PDB file of C-alpha atoms in Angstrom:
ATOM      1  CA  MET A   1     -42.537 209.418  59.611  1.00 90.00           C
ATOM      2  CA  ILE A   2     -40.258 212.215  60.791  1.00 93.00           C
ATOM      3  CA  LYS A   3     -39.760 212.071  64.571  1.00 91.00           C
ATOM      4  CA  ASN A   4     -37.149 214.739  65.279  1.00 90.00           C
ATOM      5  CA  ALA A   5     -35.321 217.789  63.882  1.00 92.00           C
ATOM      6  CA  LYS A   6     -32.374 215.682  62.687  1.00 93.00           C
ATOM      7  CA  GLN A   7     -34.710 213.481  60.618  1.00 94.00           C
ATOM      8  CA  LEU A   8     -36.422 216.630  59.312  1.00 96.00           C
ATOM      9  CA  GLN A   9     -33.103 218.022  58.021  1.00 97.00           C
ATOM     10  CA  SER A  10     -32.249 214.659  56.455  1.00 97.00           C
ATOM     11  CA  SER A  11     -35.668 214.500  54.753  1.00 97.00           C
ATOM     12  CA  ILE A  12     -35.276 218.041  53.390  1.00 97.00           C
ATOM     13  CA  ARG A  13     -31.826 217.142  52.027  1.00 98.00           C
ATOM     14  CA  ILE A  14     -33.198 214.002  50.331  1.00 97.00           C
ATOM     15  CA  LEU A  15     -36.160 215.970  48.937  1.00 97.00           C
ATOM     16  CA  ASN A  16     -33.752 218.481  47.389  1.00 97.00           C
ATOM     17  CA  GLN A  17     -31.797 215.615  45.782  1.00 98.00           C
ATOM     18  CA  VAL A  18     -35.005 214.073  44.419  1.00 96.00           C
ATOM     19  CA  ASN A  19     -36.077 217.437  42.977  1.00 97.00           C
ATOM     20  CA  LYS A  20     -32.683 217.780  41.248  1.00 96.00           C
ATOM     21  CA  GLU A  21     -32.997 214.286  39.768  1.00 94.00           C
ATOM     22  CA  ILE A  22     -36.492 215.083  38.483  1.00 94.00           C
ATOM     23  CA  GLU A  23     -35.213 218.285  36.902  1.00 94.00           C
ATOM     24  CA  GLN A  24     -32.261 216.470  35.286  1.00 92.00           C
ATOM     25  CA  ILE A  25     -34.507 213.800  33.786  1.00 90.00           C
ATOM     26  CA  ASN A  26     -36.974 216.388  32.499  1.00 90.00           C
ATOM     27  CA  ASN A  27     -34.144 218.398  30.896  1.00 89.00           C
ATOM     28  CA  ASP A  28     -32.336 215.399  29.390  1.00 87.00           C
ATOM     29  CA  LYS A  29     -32.956 215.559  25.628  1.00 82.00           C
ATOM     30  CA  ASN A  30     -30.846 212.441  25.004  1.00 81.00           C
ATOM     31  CA  LEU A  31     -32.993 210.158  27.128  1.00 77.00           C
ATOM     32  CA  LEU A  32     -34.280 207.676  24.567  1.00 68.00           C
ATOM     33  CA  ILE A  33     -36.677 205.681  26.713  1.00 76.00           C
ATOM     34  CA  ASP A  34     -39.890 206.820  28.319  1.00 83.00           C
ATOM     35  CA  LYS A  35     -39.111 209.358  31.056  1.00 83.00           C
ATOM     36  CA  GLU A  36     -42.067 208.201  33.166  1.00 83.00           C
ATOM     37  CA  ILE A  37     -40.157 205.012  34.002  1.00 86.00           C
ATOM     38  CA  TYR A  38     -37.752 207.208  35.970  1.00 86.00           C
ATOM     39  CA  LEU A  39     -40.118 209.958  37.030  1.00 90.00           C
ATOM     40  CA  ILE A  40     -42.982 207.978  38.611  1.00 91.00           C
ATOM     41  CA  PRO A  41     -40.915 206.526  41.492  1.00 94.00           C
ATOM     42  CA  LEU A  42     -39.207 209.883  42.016  1.00 94.00           C
ATOM     43  CA  PHE A  43     -42.537 211.719  42.199  1.00 95.00           C
ATOM     44  CA  THR A  44     -43.837 209.075  44.617  1.00 95.00           C
ATOM     45  CA  GLN A  45     -40.799 209.595  46.851  1.00 96.00           C
ATOM     46  CA  LYS A  46     -41.125 213.375  46.503  1.00 96.00           C
ATOM     47  CA  ASN A  47     -44.816 213.325  47.531  1.00 96.00           C
ATOM     48  CA  THR A  48     -44.101 211.071  50.515  1.00 96.00           C
ATOM     49  CA  LEU A  49     -41.263 213.292  51.724  1.00 97.00           C
ATOM     50  CA  GLU A  50     -43.286 216.476  51.250  1.00 97.00           C
ATOM     51  CA  ASP A  51     -46.230 214.997  53.190  1.00 96.00           C
ATOM     52  CA  GLN A  52     -43.954 213.927  56.048  1.00 96.00           C
ATOM     53  CA  ILE A  53     -42.200 217.308  56.184  1.00 96.00           C
ATOM     54  CA  ILE A  54     -45.492 219.214  56.158  1.00 96.00           C
ATOM     55  CA  GLU A  55     -46.928 216.964  58.873  1.00 94.00           C
ATOM     56  CA  TYR A  56     -43.869 217.308  61.128  1.00 95.00           C
ATOM     57  CA  GLN A  57     -43.803 221.083  60.688  1.00 95.00           C
ATOM     58  CA  PHE A  58     -47.529 221.273  61.423  1.00 94.00           C
ATOM     59  CA  LEU A  59     -47.120 219.195  64.601  1.00 94.00           C
ATOM     60  CA  THR A  60     -44.182 221.273  65.816  1.00 94.00           C
ATOM     61  CA  ASN A  61     -45.610 224.683  64.882  1.00 94.00           C
ATOM     62  CA  SER A  62     -49.283 224.267  65.849  1.00 92.00           C
ATOM     63  CA  ASN A  63     -50.720 224.395  69.329  1.00 91.00           C
ATOM     64  CA  PHE A  64     -51.414 221.066  71.020  1.00 88.00           C
ATOM     65  CA  LYS A  65     -55.208 221.120  70.641  1.00 88.00           C
ATOM     66  CA  GLU A  66     -55.032 221.970  66.937  1.00 89.00           C
ATOM     67  CA  SER A  67     -52.505 219.182  66.357  1.00 87.00           C
ATOM     68  CA  ILE A  68     -54.552 216.607  68.268  1.00 83.00           C
ATOM     69  CA  ASP A  69     -57.779 217.581  66.493  1.00 83.00           C
ATOM     70  CA  ASN A  70     -55.986 217.064  63.181  1.00 80.00           C
ATOM     71  CA  LEU A  71     -54.751 213.622  64.281  1.00 81.00           C
ATOM     72  CA  LEU A  72     -58.248 212.575  65.364  1.00 76.00           C
ATOM     73  CA  ASN A  73     -59.553 213.164  61.851  1.00 76.00           C
ATOM     74  CA  LYS A  74     -57.280 210.431  60.487  1.00 75.00           C
ATOM     75  CA  PRO A  75     -57.814 206.719  61.041  1.00 75.00           C
ATOM     76  CA  PHE A  76     -55.055 204.759  62.773  1.00 76.00           C
ATOM     77  CA  LEU A  77     -54.901 201.005  62.913  1.00 76.00           C
ATOM     78  CA  LEU A  78     -53.869 199.552  66.241  1.00 75.00           C
ATOM     79  CA  ASP A  79     -50.794 198.157  64.461  1.00 76.00           C
ATOM     80  CA  ASN A  80     -49.620 201.764  64.013  1.00 79.00           C
ATOM     81  CA  ILE A  81     -50.165 202.888  67.605  1.00 82.00           C
ATOM     82  CA  GLY A  82     -46.467 203.716  68.033  1.00 84.00           C
ATOM     83  CA  GLU A  83     -46.659 206.173  65.141  1.00 86.00           C
ATOM     84  CA  LEU A  84     -49.756 207.843  66.587  1.00 87.00           C
ATOM     85  CA  LEU A  85     -48.149 208.174  70.019  1.00 89.00           C
ATOM     86  CA  ALA A  86     -44.989 209.625  68.457  1.00 91.00           C
ATOM     87  CA  LYS A  87     -47.118 212.242  66.683  1.00 92.00           C
ATOM     88  CA  ILE A  88     -48.836 213.136  69.955  1.00 92.00           C
ATOM     89  CA  ARG A  89     -45.407 213.465  71.615  1.00 94.00           C
ATOM     90  CA  ILE A  90     -44.223 215.759  68.817  1.00 94.00           C
ATOM     91  CA  ALA A  91     -47.412 217.834  69.148  1.00 93.00           C
ATOM     92  CA  SER A  92     -46.599 218.117  72.872  1.00 93.00           C
ATOM     93  CA  LYS A  93     -43.245 219.656  71.876  1.00 94.00           C
ATOM     94  CA  LEU A  94     -41.304 216.917  73.669  1.00 94.00           C
ATOM     95  CA  SER A  95     -38.155 215.277  72.325  1.00 93.00           C
ATOM     96  CA  GLN A  96     -37.711 211.525  72.671  1.00 92.00           C
ATOM     97  CA  THR A  97     -35.182 212.157  75.439  1.00 93.00           C
ATOM     98  CA  GLU A  98     -37.594 214.421  77.344  1.00 95.00           C
ATOM     99  CA  MET A  99     -40.415 211.896  76.945  1.00 95.00           C
ATOM    100  CA  ALA A 100     -38.180 209.023  78.063  1.00 95.00           C
ATOM    101  CA  ASN A 101     -37.220 211.013  81.173  1.00 96.00           C
ATOM    102  CA  ARG A 102     -40.883 211.762  81.892  1.00 95.00           C
ATOM    103  CA  LEU A 103     -41.668 208.030  81.715  1.00 95.00           C
ATOM    104  CA  GLY A 104     -38.504 206.841  83.450  1.00 94.00           C
ATOM    105  CA  TRP A 105     -37.535 204.819  80.356  1.00 94.00           C
ATOM    106  CA  GLU A 106     -34.300 204.591  78.413  1.00 93.00           C
ATOM    107  CA  GLN A 107     -34.373 206.754  75.277  1.00 91.00           C
ATOM    108  CA  SER A 108     -33.550 203.707  73.115  1.00 89.00           C
ATOM    109  CA  ASN A 109     -36.601 201.871  74.520  1.00 88.00           C
ATOM    110  CA  LEU A 110     -38.822 204.850  73.754  1.00 88.00           C
ATOM    111  CA  SER A 111     -37.434 205.031  70.221  1.00 86.00           C
ATOM    112  CA  ARG A 112     -38.141 201.316  69.722  1.00 84.00           C
ATOM    113  CA  PHE A 113     -41.622 201.779  71.218  1.00 84.00           C
ATOM    114  CA  GLU A 114     -42.453 204.504  68.690  1.00 85.00           C
ATOM    115  CA  SER A 115     -40.997 202.556  65.772  1.00 78.00           C
ATOM    116  CA  GLU A 116     -43.484 201.631  63.069  1.00 58.00           C
ATOM    117  CA  ASN A 117     -42.084 198.095  63.023  1.00 54.00           C
ATOM    118  CA  TYR A 118     -42.289 197.543  66.769  1.00 53.00           C
ATOM    119  CA  SER A 119     -45.683 195.973  67.237  1.00 60.00           C
ATOM    120  CA  SER A 120     -45.330 194.293  70.619  1.00 70.00           C
ATOM    121  CA  GLN A 121     -46.369 197.219  72.804  1.00 74.00           C
ATOM    122  CA  THR A 122     -48.531 196.152  75.713  1.00 81.00           C
ATOM    123  CA  ILE A 123     -51.782 197.926  76.500  1.00 82.00           C
ATOM    124  CA  SER A 124     -50.364 198.993  79.863  1.00 86.00           C
ATOM    125  CA  LYS A 125     -47.314 200.604  78.177  1.00 86.00           C
ATOM    126  CA  ILE A 126     -49.569 202.360  75.651  1.00 86.00           C
ATOM    127  CA  VAL A 127     -51.749 203.700  78.477  1.00 88.00           C
ATOM    128  CA  GLU A 128     -48.662 204.747  80.469  1.00 91.00           C
ATOM    129  CA  TYR A 129     -47.270 206.622  77.449  1.00 90.00           C
ATOM    130  CA  ALA A 130     -50.580 208.324  76.593  1.00 89.00           C
ATOM    131  CA  SER A 131     -51.184 209.254  80.240  1.00 90.00           C
ATOM    132  CA  ALA A 132     -47.763 210.899  80.442  1.00 92.00           C
ATOM    133  CA  LEU A 133     -48.905 213.119  77.563  1.00 90.00           C
ATOM    134  CA  GLY A 134     -52.259 213.840  79.199  1.00 87.00           C
ATOM    135  CA  VAL A 135     -54.340 212.204  76.461  1.00 85.00           C
ATOM    136  CA  TRP A 136     -56.913 209.414  76.345  1.00 82.00           C
ATOM    137  CA  LEU A 137     -57.009 206.952  73.493  1.00 78.00           C
ATOM    138  CA  HIS A 138     -60.305 205.400  72.465  1.00 76.00           C
ATOM    139  CA  VAL A 139     -60.727 202.393  70.221  1.00 72.00           C
ATOM    140  CA  ARG A 140     -63.514 202.309  67.673  1.00 72.00           C
ATOM    141  CA  PRO A 141     -64.000 198.732  66.445  1.00 74.00           C
ATOM    142  CA  SER A 142     -64.599 198.164  62.753  1.00 72.00           C
ATOM    143  CA  ILE A 143     -65.036 195.007  60.710  1.00 75.00           C
ATOM    144  CA  THR A 144     -63.144 196.651  57.852  1.00 71.00           C
ATOM    145  CA  GLU A 145     -60.051 198.802  57.664  1.00 65.00           C
ATOM    146  CA  GLN A 146     -62.191 201.606  56.243  1.00 62.00           C
ATOM    147  CA  ILE A 147     -63.169 203.541  59.331  1.00 55.00           C
ATOM    148  CA  ASP A 148     -66.249 205.734  59.612  1.00 54.00           C
ATOM    149  CA  PHE A 149     -65.335 208.842  61.604  1.00 54.00           C
ATOM    150  CA  SER A 150     -68.816 210.290  61.696  1.00 55.00           C
ATOM    151  CA  PRO A 151     -69.923 211.311  65.192  1.00 51.00           C
ATOM    152  CA  ILE A 152     -71.125 208.447  67.346  1.00 47.00           C
ATOM    153  CA  ASN A 153     -74.842 208.551  68.115  1.00 46.00           C
ATOM    154  CA  HIS A 154     -75.098 207.115  71.611  1.00 41.00           C
ATOM    155  CA  GLU A 155     -78.901 207.062  71.364  1.00 44.00           C
ATOM    156  CA  LYS A 156     -78.824 204.723  68.385  1.00 39.00           C
ATOM    157  CA  LYS A 157     -79.782 201.155  69.170  1.00 37.00           C
ATOM    158  CA  LEU A 158     -77.864 198.303  67.604  1.00 38.00           C
ATOM    159  CA  GLU A 159     -79.928 195.504  66.134  1.00 38.00           C
ATOM    160  CA  TYR A 160     -78.642 191.956  65.818  1.00 37.00           C
ATOM    161  CA  GLN A 161     -80.344 188.949  64.305  1.00 38.00           C
ATOM    162  CA  ILE A 162     -79.882 185.570  65.911  1.00 38.00           C
ATOM    163  CA  ASN A 163     -80.989 182.485  64.044  1.00 39.00           C
ATOM    164  CA  ILE A 164     -83.015 180.586  66.647  1.00 39.00           C
ATOM    165  CA  SER A 165     -82.255 177.261  64.968  1.00 41.00           C
ATOM    166  CA  ASP A 166     -78.544 177.855  65.708  1.00 39.00           C
ATOM    167  CA  VAL A 167     -79.132 178.389  69.435  1.00 40.00           C
ATOM    168  CA  ASN A 168     -78.521 175.494  71.800  1.00 41.00           C
ATOM    169  CA  THR A 169     -82.147 175.346  72.874  1.00 42.00           C
ATOM    170  CA  ASN A 170     -81.552 173.171  75.939  1.00 42.00           C
ATOM    171  CA  SER A 171     -79.312 175.669  77.725  1.00 41.00           C
ATOM    172  CA  PHE A 172     -81.065 178.682  76.211  1.00 41.00           C
ATOM    173  CA  THR A 173     -84.613 177.689  77.150  1.00 43.00           C
ATOM    174  CA  ASN A 174     -83.591 176.698  80.660  1.00 44.00           C
ATOM    175  CA  SER A 175     -82.644 180.292  81.385  1.00 42.00           C
ATOM    176  CA  GLU A 176     -85.255 182.853  82.376  1.00 44.00           C
ATOM    177  CA  LEU A 177     -84.112 185.221  79.617  1.00 40.00           C
ATOM    178  CA  GLY A 178     -84.250 182.478  76.999  1.00 44.00           C
ATOM    179  CA  GLN A 179     -87.781 181.442  77.954  1.00 43.00           C
ATOM    180  CA  GLY A 180     -89.029 185.030  77.746  1.00 43.00           C
ATOM    181  CA  LEU A 181     -87.372 185.704  74.410  1.00 41.00           C
ATOM    182  CA  LEU A 182     -88.454 182.448  72.825  1.00 43.00           C
ATOM    183  CA  SER A 183     -92.054 182.950  73.917  1.00 43.00           C
ATOM    184  CA  ASP A 184     -92.094 186.143  71.836  1.00 42.00           C
ATOM    185  CA  CYS A 185     -90.929 184.348  68.659  1.00 43.00           C
ATOM    186  CA  HIS A 186     -93.277 182.966  66.046  1.00 42.00           C
ATOM    187  CA  ASP A 187     -92.642 179.743  64.147  1.00 44.00           C
ATOM    188  CA  SER A 188     -92.770 181.656  60.878  1.00 42.00           C
ATOM    189  CA  GLU A 189     -89.948 183.988  61.995  1.00 43.00           C
ATOM    190  CA  PRO A 190     -86.732 182.039  62.631  1.00 41.00           C
ATOM    191  CA  PHE A 191     -84.784 185.168  63.630  1.00 40.00           C
ATOM    192  CA  LEU A 192     -84.791 186.984  66.930  1.00 37.00           C
ATOM    193  CA  ASN A 193     -84.011 190.693  67.035  1.00 37.00           C
ATOM    194  CA  VAL A 194     -81.895 191.769  69.974  1.00 36.00           C
ATOM    195  CA  PHE A 195     -81.303 195.436  70.794  1.00 37.00           C
ATOM    196  CA  ALA A 196     -78.326 196.714  72.718  1.00 35.00           C
TER     197      ALA A 196
END
């Protein structure tokens, strides 16, 4: 991920070098082995760099709302929260130094906080950072890493099945709720539907 103008210039320079290498390999008539062995990793690097450059330029050149809307359409794992917050900072047109000053942090701490490899951010620090940018972060739990970003239907009821034979019947039946729920169950139906 590109986080500042210096990294952008470095990425553009590397992209130009990669493009030259690709051109040299394609033009080399003496290359006896399969060119794809050399080209596939170069094209992978080229695509990654181009994506990062385009994203950084979009974040820096678009208005804040447009940038944030674009970010919300992409899933982010909690492990990558530093990257998401860095993108929101960039969309806010703040440098790391300006953001560190806004938070009262050292710039090196902010840089470490935004690092993709720095995974020990506390919830309170994440909230402090997001609040300084004027944004709210919401977590959408998922049992898989494939996230469904369809609109949430708040009217939808969730249905769970509880196997009655797995319930500790002594403590469950002694409660008022347990007695009412169990009285509605039939012996032929070992599952209880619970709606939230």
